[in-house]
mmCIF file of C-alpha atoms in Angstrom:
data_model
loop_
_atom_site.group_PDB
_atom_site.id
_atom_site.type_symbol
_atom_site.label_atom_id
_atom_site.label_comp_id
_atom_site.label_asym_id
_atom_site.label_seq_id
_atom_site.Cartn_x
_atom_site.Cartn_y
_atom_site.Cartn_z
ATOM 1 C CA MET A 1 -8.949 -3.210 -37.826
ATOM 2 C CA THR A 2 -6.287 -5.167 -35.951
ATOM 3 C CA TRP A 3 -6.333 -5.456 -32.168
ATOM 4 C CA THR A 4 -3.511 -2.900 -31.886
ATOM 5 C CA GLU A 5 -5.686 -0.330 -33.645
ATOM 6 C CA TYR A 6 -8.302 -0.766 -30.925
ATOM 7 C CA LEU A 7 -5.879 0.449 -28.278
ATOM 8 C CA VAL A 8 -5.946 4.157 -29.165
ATOM 9 C CA PRO A 9 -9.724 4.716 -28.801
ATOM 10 C CA LEU A 10 -9.882 2.319 -25.859
ATOM 11 C CA GLY A 11 -7.027 4.214 -24.224
ATOM 12 C CA GLN A 12 -8.977 7.455 -24.645
ATOM 13 C CA GLY A 13 -11.962 5.828 -22.983
ATOM 14 C CA ALA A 14 -9.770 4.443 -20.192
ATOM 15 C CA TRP A 15 -8.491 7.958 -19.459
ATOM 16 C CA VAL A 16 -12.093 9.161 -19.010
ATOM 17 C CA THR A 17 -12.727 6.172 -16.708
ATOM 18 C CA ILE A 18 -9.637 7.027 -14.637
ATOM 19 C CA GLN A 19 -10.760 10.647 -14.229
ATOM 20 C CA LEU A 20 -14.271 9.573 -13.246
ATOM 21 C CA THR A 21 -12.871 7.120 -10.701
ATOM 22 C CA PHE A 22 -10.461 9.666 -9.237
ATOM 23 C CA TRP A 23 -12.924 12.495 -8.741
ATOM 24 C CA SER A 24 -15.858 10.367 -7.601
ATOM 25 C CA THR A 25 -13.648 8.528 -5.093
ATOM 26 C CA ILE A 26 -12.354 11.818 -3.659
ATOM 27 C CA PHE A 27 -15.801 13.410 -3.401
ATOM 28 C CA GLY A 28 -17.285 10.134 -2.191
ATOM 29 C CA ALA A 29 -14.728 9.964 0.623
ATOM 30 C CA LEU A 30 -15.646 13.486 1.719
ATOM 31 C CA LEU A 31 -19.331 12.566 1.708
ATOM 32 C CA SER A 32 -18.523 9.392 3.654
ATOM 33 C CA PHE A 33 -16.989 11.327 6.514
ATOM 34 C CA ALA A 34 -19.672 14.020 6.467
ATOM 35 C CA ALA A 35 -22.564 11.529 6.544
ATOM 36 C CA GLY A 36 -20.847 8.984 8.798
ATOM 37 C CA ILE A 37 -20.020 11.589 11.438
ATOM 38 C CA GLY A 38 -23.404 13.251 10.889
ATOM 39 C CA LYS A 39 -25.171 9.983 11.679
ATOM 40 C CA LEU A 40 -23.484 10.022 15.098
ATOM 41 C CA SER A 41 -24.345 13.668 15.714
ATOM 42 C CA ARG A 42 -26.427 14.702 18.713
ATOM 43 C CA ASN A 43 -28.153 17.280 16.527
ATOM 44 C CA PRO A 44 -31.413 15.593 15.413
ATOM 45 C CA LEU A 45 -31.599 17.506 12.110
ATOM 46 C CA ILE A 46 -28.039 16.625 11.067
ATOM 47 C CA LYS A 47 -28.587 13.021 12.144
ATOM 48 C CA ALA A 48 -31.887 12.766 10.224
ATOM 49 C CA LEU A 49 -30.376 14.266 7.053
ATOM 50 C CA SER A 50 -27.402 11.890 7.240
ATOM 51 C CA ILE A 51 -29.590 8.828 7.788
ATOM 52 C CA GLY A 52 -31.939 9.879 4.982
ATOM 53 C CA TYR A 53 -29.058 10.324 2.528
ATOM 54 C CA ILE A 54 -27.440 7.008 3.480
ATOM 55 C CA GLU A 55 -30.629 4.981 3.284
ATOM 56 C CA ILE A 56 -31.820 6.504 -0.010
ATOM 57 C CA PHE A 57 -28.560 5.997 -1.864
ATOM 58 C CA ARG A 58 -27.863 2.559 -0.395
ATOM 59 C CA GLY A 59 -31.431 1.441 -1.011
ATOM 60 C CA THR A 60 -31.743 2.461 -4.656
ATOM 61 C CA SER A 61 -29.948 1.405 -7.834
ATOM 62 C CA LEU A 62 -26.916 3.387 -8.975
ATOM 63 C CA LEU A 63 -28.239 3.153 -12.528
ATOM 64 C CA VAL A 64 -31.547 4.730 -11.502
ATOM 65 C CA GLN A 65 -29.697 7.438 -9.555
ATOM 66 C CA LEU A 66 -27.608 8.210 -12.632
ATOM 67 C CA PHE A 67 -30.663 8.377 -14.915
ATOM 68 C CA TRP A 68 -32.548 10.526 -12.406
ATOM 69 C CA LEU A 69 -29.721 13.083 -12.217
ATOM 70 C CA TYR A 70 -29.219 13.184 -15.976
ATOM 71 C CA PHE A 71 -32.778 12.825 -17.335
ATOM 72 C CA ALA A 72 -35.264 13.574 -14.534
ATOM 73 C CA LEU A 73 -33.525 16.444 -12.717
ATOM 74 C CA PRO A 74 -33.635 18.787 -15.761
ATOM 75 C CA LEU A 75 -37.375 18.119 -16.112
ATOM 76 C CA LEU A 76 -37.852 18.973 -12.441
ATOM 77 C CA GLY A 77 -35.865 22.142 -13.044
ATOM 78 C CA GLN A 78 -38.118 23.088 -15.952
ATOM 79 C CA ALA A 79 -41.187 22.654 -13.752
ATOM 80 C CA ILE A 80 -39.857 25.100 -11.169
ATOM 81 C CA GLY A 81 -38.166 27.453 -13.640
ATOM 82 C CA ILE A 82 -34.550 26.587 -12.852
ATOM 83 C CA ASP A 83 -31.970 25.179 -15.254
ATOM 84 C CA LEU A 84 -30.816 21.972 -13.563
ATOM 85 C CA ARG A 85 -29.245 20.313 -16.604
ATOM 86 C CA LEU A 86 -25.969 18.546 -15.840
ATOM 87 C CA PRO A 87 -23.236 17.724 -18.357
ATOM 88 C CA PRO A 88 -22.654 13.960 -18.647
ATOM 89 C CA VAL A 89 -19.350 14.183 -16.745
ATOM 90 C CA ALA A 90 -20.928 16.115 -13.870
ATOM 91 C CA ALA A 91 -23.893 13.732 -13.686
ATOM 92 C CA GLY A 92 -21.586 10.718 -13.726
ATOM 93 C CA VAL A 93 -19.242 12.025 -11.042
ATOM 94 C CA LEU A 94 -22.143 13.179 -8.870
ATOM 95 C CA ALA A 95 -24.021 9.873 -9.079
ATOM 96 C CA LEU A 96 -20.900 7.816 -8.369
ATOM 97 C CA SER A 97 -19.848 10.115 -5.502
ATOM 98 C CA LEU A 98 -23.260 10.058 -3.831
ATOM 99 C CA ASN A 99 -23.448 6.277 -4.151
ATOM 100 C CA ILE A 100 -19.986 5.438 -2.823
ATOM 101 C CA GLY A 101 -20.387 8.119 -0.141
ATOM 102 C CA ALA A 102 -23.485 6.412 1.244
ATOM 103 C CA TYR A 103 -21.714 3.065 1.552
ATOM 104 C CA GLY A 104 -18.560 4.684 2.894
ATOM 105 C CA ALA A 105 -20.572 6.547 5.551
ATOM 106 C CA GLU A 106 -21.427 3.256 7.236
ATOM 107 C CA VAL A 107 -17.736 2.323 7.204
ATOM 108 C CA VAL A 108 -16.877 5.629 8.903
ATOM 109 C CA ARG A 109 -19.656 5.273 11.454
ATOM 110 C CA GLY A 110 -18.708 1.715 12.338
ATOM 111 C CA ALA A 111 -15.006 2.526 12.678
ATOM 112 C CA ILE A 112 -15.671 5.494 14.966
ATOM 113 C CA GLN A 113 -18.022 3.454 17.131
ATOM 114 C CA SER A 114 -15.397 0.691 17.395
ATOM 115 C CA VAL A 115 -13.027 3.007 19.274
ATOM 116 C CA SER A 116 -12.883 1.898 22.894
ATOM 117 C CA HIS A 117 -15.235 3.705 25.257
ATOM 118 C CA ASP A 118 -12.277 4.132 27.596
ATOM 119 C CA GLN A 119 -10.725 6.481 25.048
ATOM 120 C CA TYR A 120 -13.747 8.758 25.201
ATOM 121 C CA GLU A 121 -13.727 8.664 28.996
ATOM 122 C CA ALA A 122 -10.066 9.680 28.942
ATOM 123 C CA ALA A 123 -10.915 12.562 26.586
ATOM 124 C CA THR A 124 -13.676 13.672 28.952
ATOM 125 C CA ALA A 125 -11.233 13.527 31.863
ATOM 126 C CA LEU A 126 -8.906 15.805 29.887
ATOM 127 C CA ASN A 127 -11.814 18.223 29.433
ATOM 128 C CA PHE A 128 -12.005 17.700 25.660
ATOM 129 C CA SER A 129 -15.117 18.897 23.880
ATOM 130 C CA ASP A 130 -17.037 16.418 21.696
ATOM 131 C CA ARG A 131 -15.369 17.904 18.621
ATOM 132 C CA GLN A 132 -11.890 17.639 20.138
ATOM 133 C CA ALA A 133 -12.535 14.045 21.187
ATOM 134 C CA LEU A 134 -13.621 13.213 17.647
ATOM 135 C CA TRP A 135 -10.696 14.840 15.844
ATOM 136 C CA ARG A 136 -7.919 14.163 18.339
ATOM 137 C CA VAL A 137 -8.923 10.797 19.781
ATOM 138 C CA ALA A 138 -11.494 8.897 17.694
ATOM 139 C CA LEU A 139 -10.562 9.625 14.079
ATOM 140 C CA PRO A 140 -6.788 8.970 14.375
ATOM 141 C CA GLN A 141 -7.656 5.492 15.688
ATOM 142 C CA ALA A 142 -10.652 4.880 13.423
ATOM 143 C CA ILE A 143 -9.171 5.879 10.051
ATOM 144 C CA PRO A 144 -6.667 2.971 9.882
ATOM 145 C CA GLU A 145 -9.589 0.604 10.512
ATOM 146 C CA MET A 146 -11.525 2.141 7.606
ATOM 147 C CA MET A 147 -8.822 1.747 4.967
ATOM 148 C CA PRO A 148 -9.360 -1.896 3.887
ATOM 149 C CA SER A 149 -13.083 -1.230 3.365
ATOM 150 C CA PHE A 150 -12.355 2.026 1.549
ATOM 151 C CA GLY A 151 -9.978 0.119 -0.732
ATOM 152 C CA ASN A 152 -12.766 -2.303 -1.650
ATOM 153 C CA LEU A 153 -15.184 0.569 -2.256
ATOM 154 C CA ALA A 154 -12.677 2.345 -4.522
ATOM 155 C CA VAL A 155 -12.305 -0.753 -6.713
ATOM 156 C CA GLN A 156 -16.096 -1.192 -6.804
ATOM 157 C CA ASN A 157 -16.383 2.451 -7.819
ATOM 158 C CA LEU A 158 -13.974 1.871 -10.697
ATOM 159 C CA LYS A 159 -16.149 -0.966 -11.989
ATOM 160 C CA ASP A 160 -19.339 1.069 -11.528
ATOM 161 C CA THR A 161 -18.027 3.782 -13.865
ATOM 162 C CA ALA A 162 -19.041 1.526 -16.783
ATOM 163 C CA LEU A 163 -22.652 2.610 -16.175
ATOM 164 C CA VAL A 164 -21.921 6.183 -17.292
ATOM 165 C CA SER A 165 -21.657 4.916 -20.868
ATOM 166 C CA LEU A 166 -25.461 4.767 -20.791
ATOM 167 C CA ILE A 167 -25.641 8.571 -20.707
ATOM 168 C CA SER A 168 -23.272 8.831 -23.698
ATOM 169 C CA LEU A 169 -20.180 9.623 -21.647
ATOM 170 C CA GLN A 170 -17.275 8.284 -23.677
ATOM 171 C CA ASP A 171 -15.585 6.139 -21.082
ATOM 172 C CA LEU A 172 -13.939 2.772 -21.656
ATOM 173 C CA ALA A 173 -17.224 0.853 -21.831
ATOM 174 C CA PHE A 174 -18.712 3.368 -24.297
ATOM 175 C CA LYS A 175 -15.661 3.220 -26.571
ATOM 176 C CA ALA A 176 -15.686 -0.577 -26.481
ATOM 177 C CA GLU A 177 -19.329 -0.707 -27.543
ATOM 178 C CA GLN A 178 -18.690 1.847 -30.301
ATOM 179 C CA ILE A 179 -15.851 -0.229 -31.755
ATOM 180 C CA ARG A 180 -17.823 -3.460 -31.387
ATOM 181 C CA ASN A 181 -20.747 -2.006 -33.319
ATOM 182 C CA PHE A 182 -18.375 -0.967 -36.091
ATOM 183 C CA THR A 183 -16.227 -4.117 -36.309
ATOM 184 C CA GLN A 184 -18.438 -6.867 -34.784
ATOM 185 C CA ASP A 185 -15.229 -8.187 -33.177
ATOM 186 C CA SER A 186 -16.717 -8.740 -29.729
ATOM 187 C CA THR A 187 -14.210 -11.343 -28.519
ATOM 188 C CA THR A 188 -11.066 -9.295 -29.106
ATOM 189 C CA ILE A 189 -12.523 -5.984 -27.943
ATOM 190 C CA PHE A 190 -14.035 -7.185 -24.703
ATOM 191 C CA THR A 191 -10.984 -9.313 -23.897
ATOM 192 C CA ILE A 192 -8.857 -6.166 -24.154
ATOM 193 C CA VAL A 193 -11.390 -4.223 -22.071
ATOM 194 C CA LEU A 194 -11.389 -6.920 -19.387
ATOM 195 C CA ALA A 195 -7.593 -6.731 -19.241
ATOM 196 C CA MET A 196 -7.686 -2.917 -19.038
ATOM 197 C CA TYR A 197 -10.216 -2.872 -16.187
ATOM 198 C CA PHE A 198 -8.211 -5.559 -14.391
ATOM 199 C CA GLY A 199 -5.002 -3.560 -14.828
ATOM 200 C CA MET A 200 -6.610 -0.381 -13.525
ATOM 201 C CA ALA A 201 -8.038 -2.284 -10.555
ATOM 202 C CA LEU A 202 -4.595 -3.698 -9.732
ATOM 203 C CA VAL A 203 -3.028 -0.234 -9.829
ATOM 204 C CA LEU A 204 -5.824 1.222 -7.700
ATOM 205 C CA THR A 205 -5.524 -1.627 -5.193
ATOM 206 C CA ALA A 206 -1.768 -1.077 -4.950
ATOM 207 C CA MET A 207 -2.275 2.647 -4.359
ATOM 208 C CA MET A 208 -4.840 1.974 -1.641
ATOM 209 C CA LYS A 209 -2.454 -0.522 -0.003
ATOM 210 C CA VAL A 210 0.273 2.123 0.106
ATOM 211 C CA LEU A 211 -2.185 4.596 1.638
ATOM 212 C CA GLU A 212 -3.349 1.926 4.083
ATOM 213 C CA ARG A 213 0.237 1.260 5.252
ATOM 214 C CA SER A 214 0.894 4.988 5.560
ATOM 215 C CA VAL A 215 -2.213 5.575 7.668
ATOM 216 C CA GLY A 216 -1.484 2.397 9.653
ATOM 217 C CA ARG A 217 1.589 4.103 11.090
ATOM 218 C CA TRP A 218 -0.783 6.336 13.048
ATOM 219 C CA ARG A 219 -1.847 3.317 15.047
ATOM 220 C CA THR A 220 1.780 2.348 15.726
ATOM 221 C CA ALA A 221 2.719 5.890 16.694
ATOM 222 C CA ARG A 222 -0.126 6.083 19.225
ATOM 223 C CA SER A 223 0.467 2.660 20.762
#
């Protein structure tokens, strides 16, 4: 095979990687806000659940989390009489989402806490409830501060998708290893794969920069 013939199967794998990155980043962002805000909650149960989730998924390996969801969870389901088997795509997206969500939650928490205390006092003076103060005062100022960190997490998430190849999900890394085993042309294949990951990271970074500039206008509009 010539290097051009590698591009078709690698392109198929790259498309799987793109889908994994997209969905896990979206779901991870939702989990980030849920857990980050939950950690600041006055409700002790919500706060405890948020802290537990954050600490578990930040304190354990993504690879182990992925294996647990794909291999161990079905066995647990068998023990209790429930079918908990996950397709490889679902296990991959779930593991990536839970992992990036735990790291993103600390970004959300820190950004909300960085909002000036005077802003909260002003919200109290206007008779805002805690929920109104969060949604109408804190988050519009905190979200622009989160965006650079979220951009870094999105790129890290893209690179972490390579781990899903270990549960036979045919992403870019899986396709590369398949072709390498067949051709033994490691240098050419992994050079192409490096370039493809780098290209995807550049595109993702550019998209996050556009989103960052768009959200940054909120700060200008409020100043």
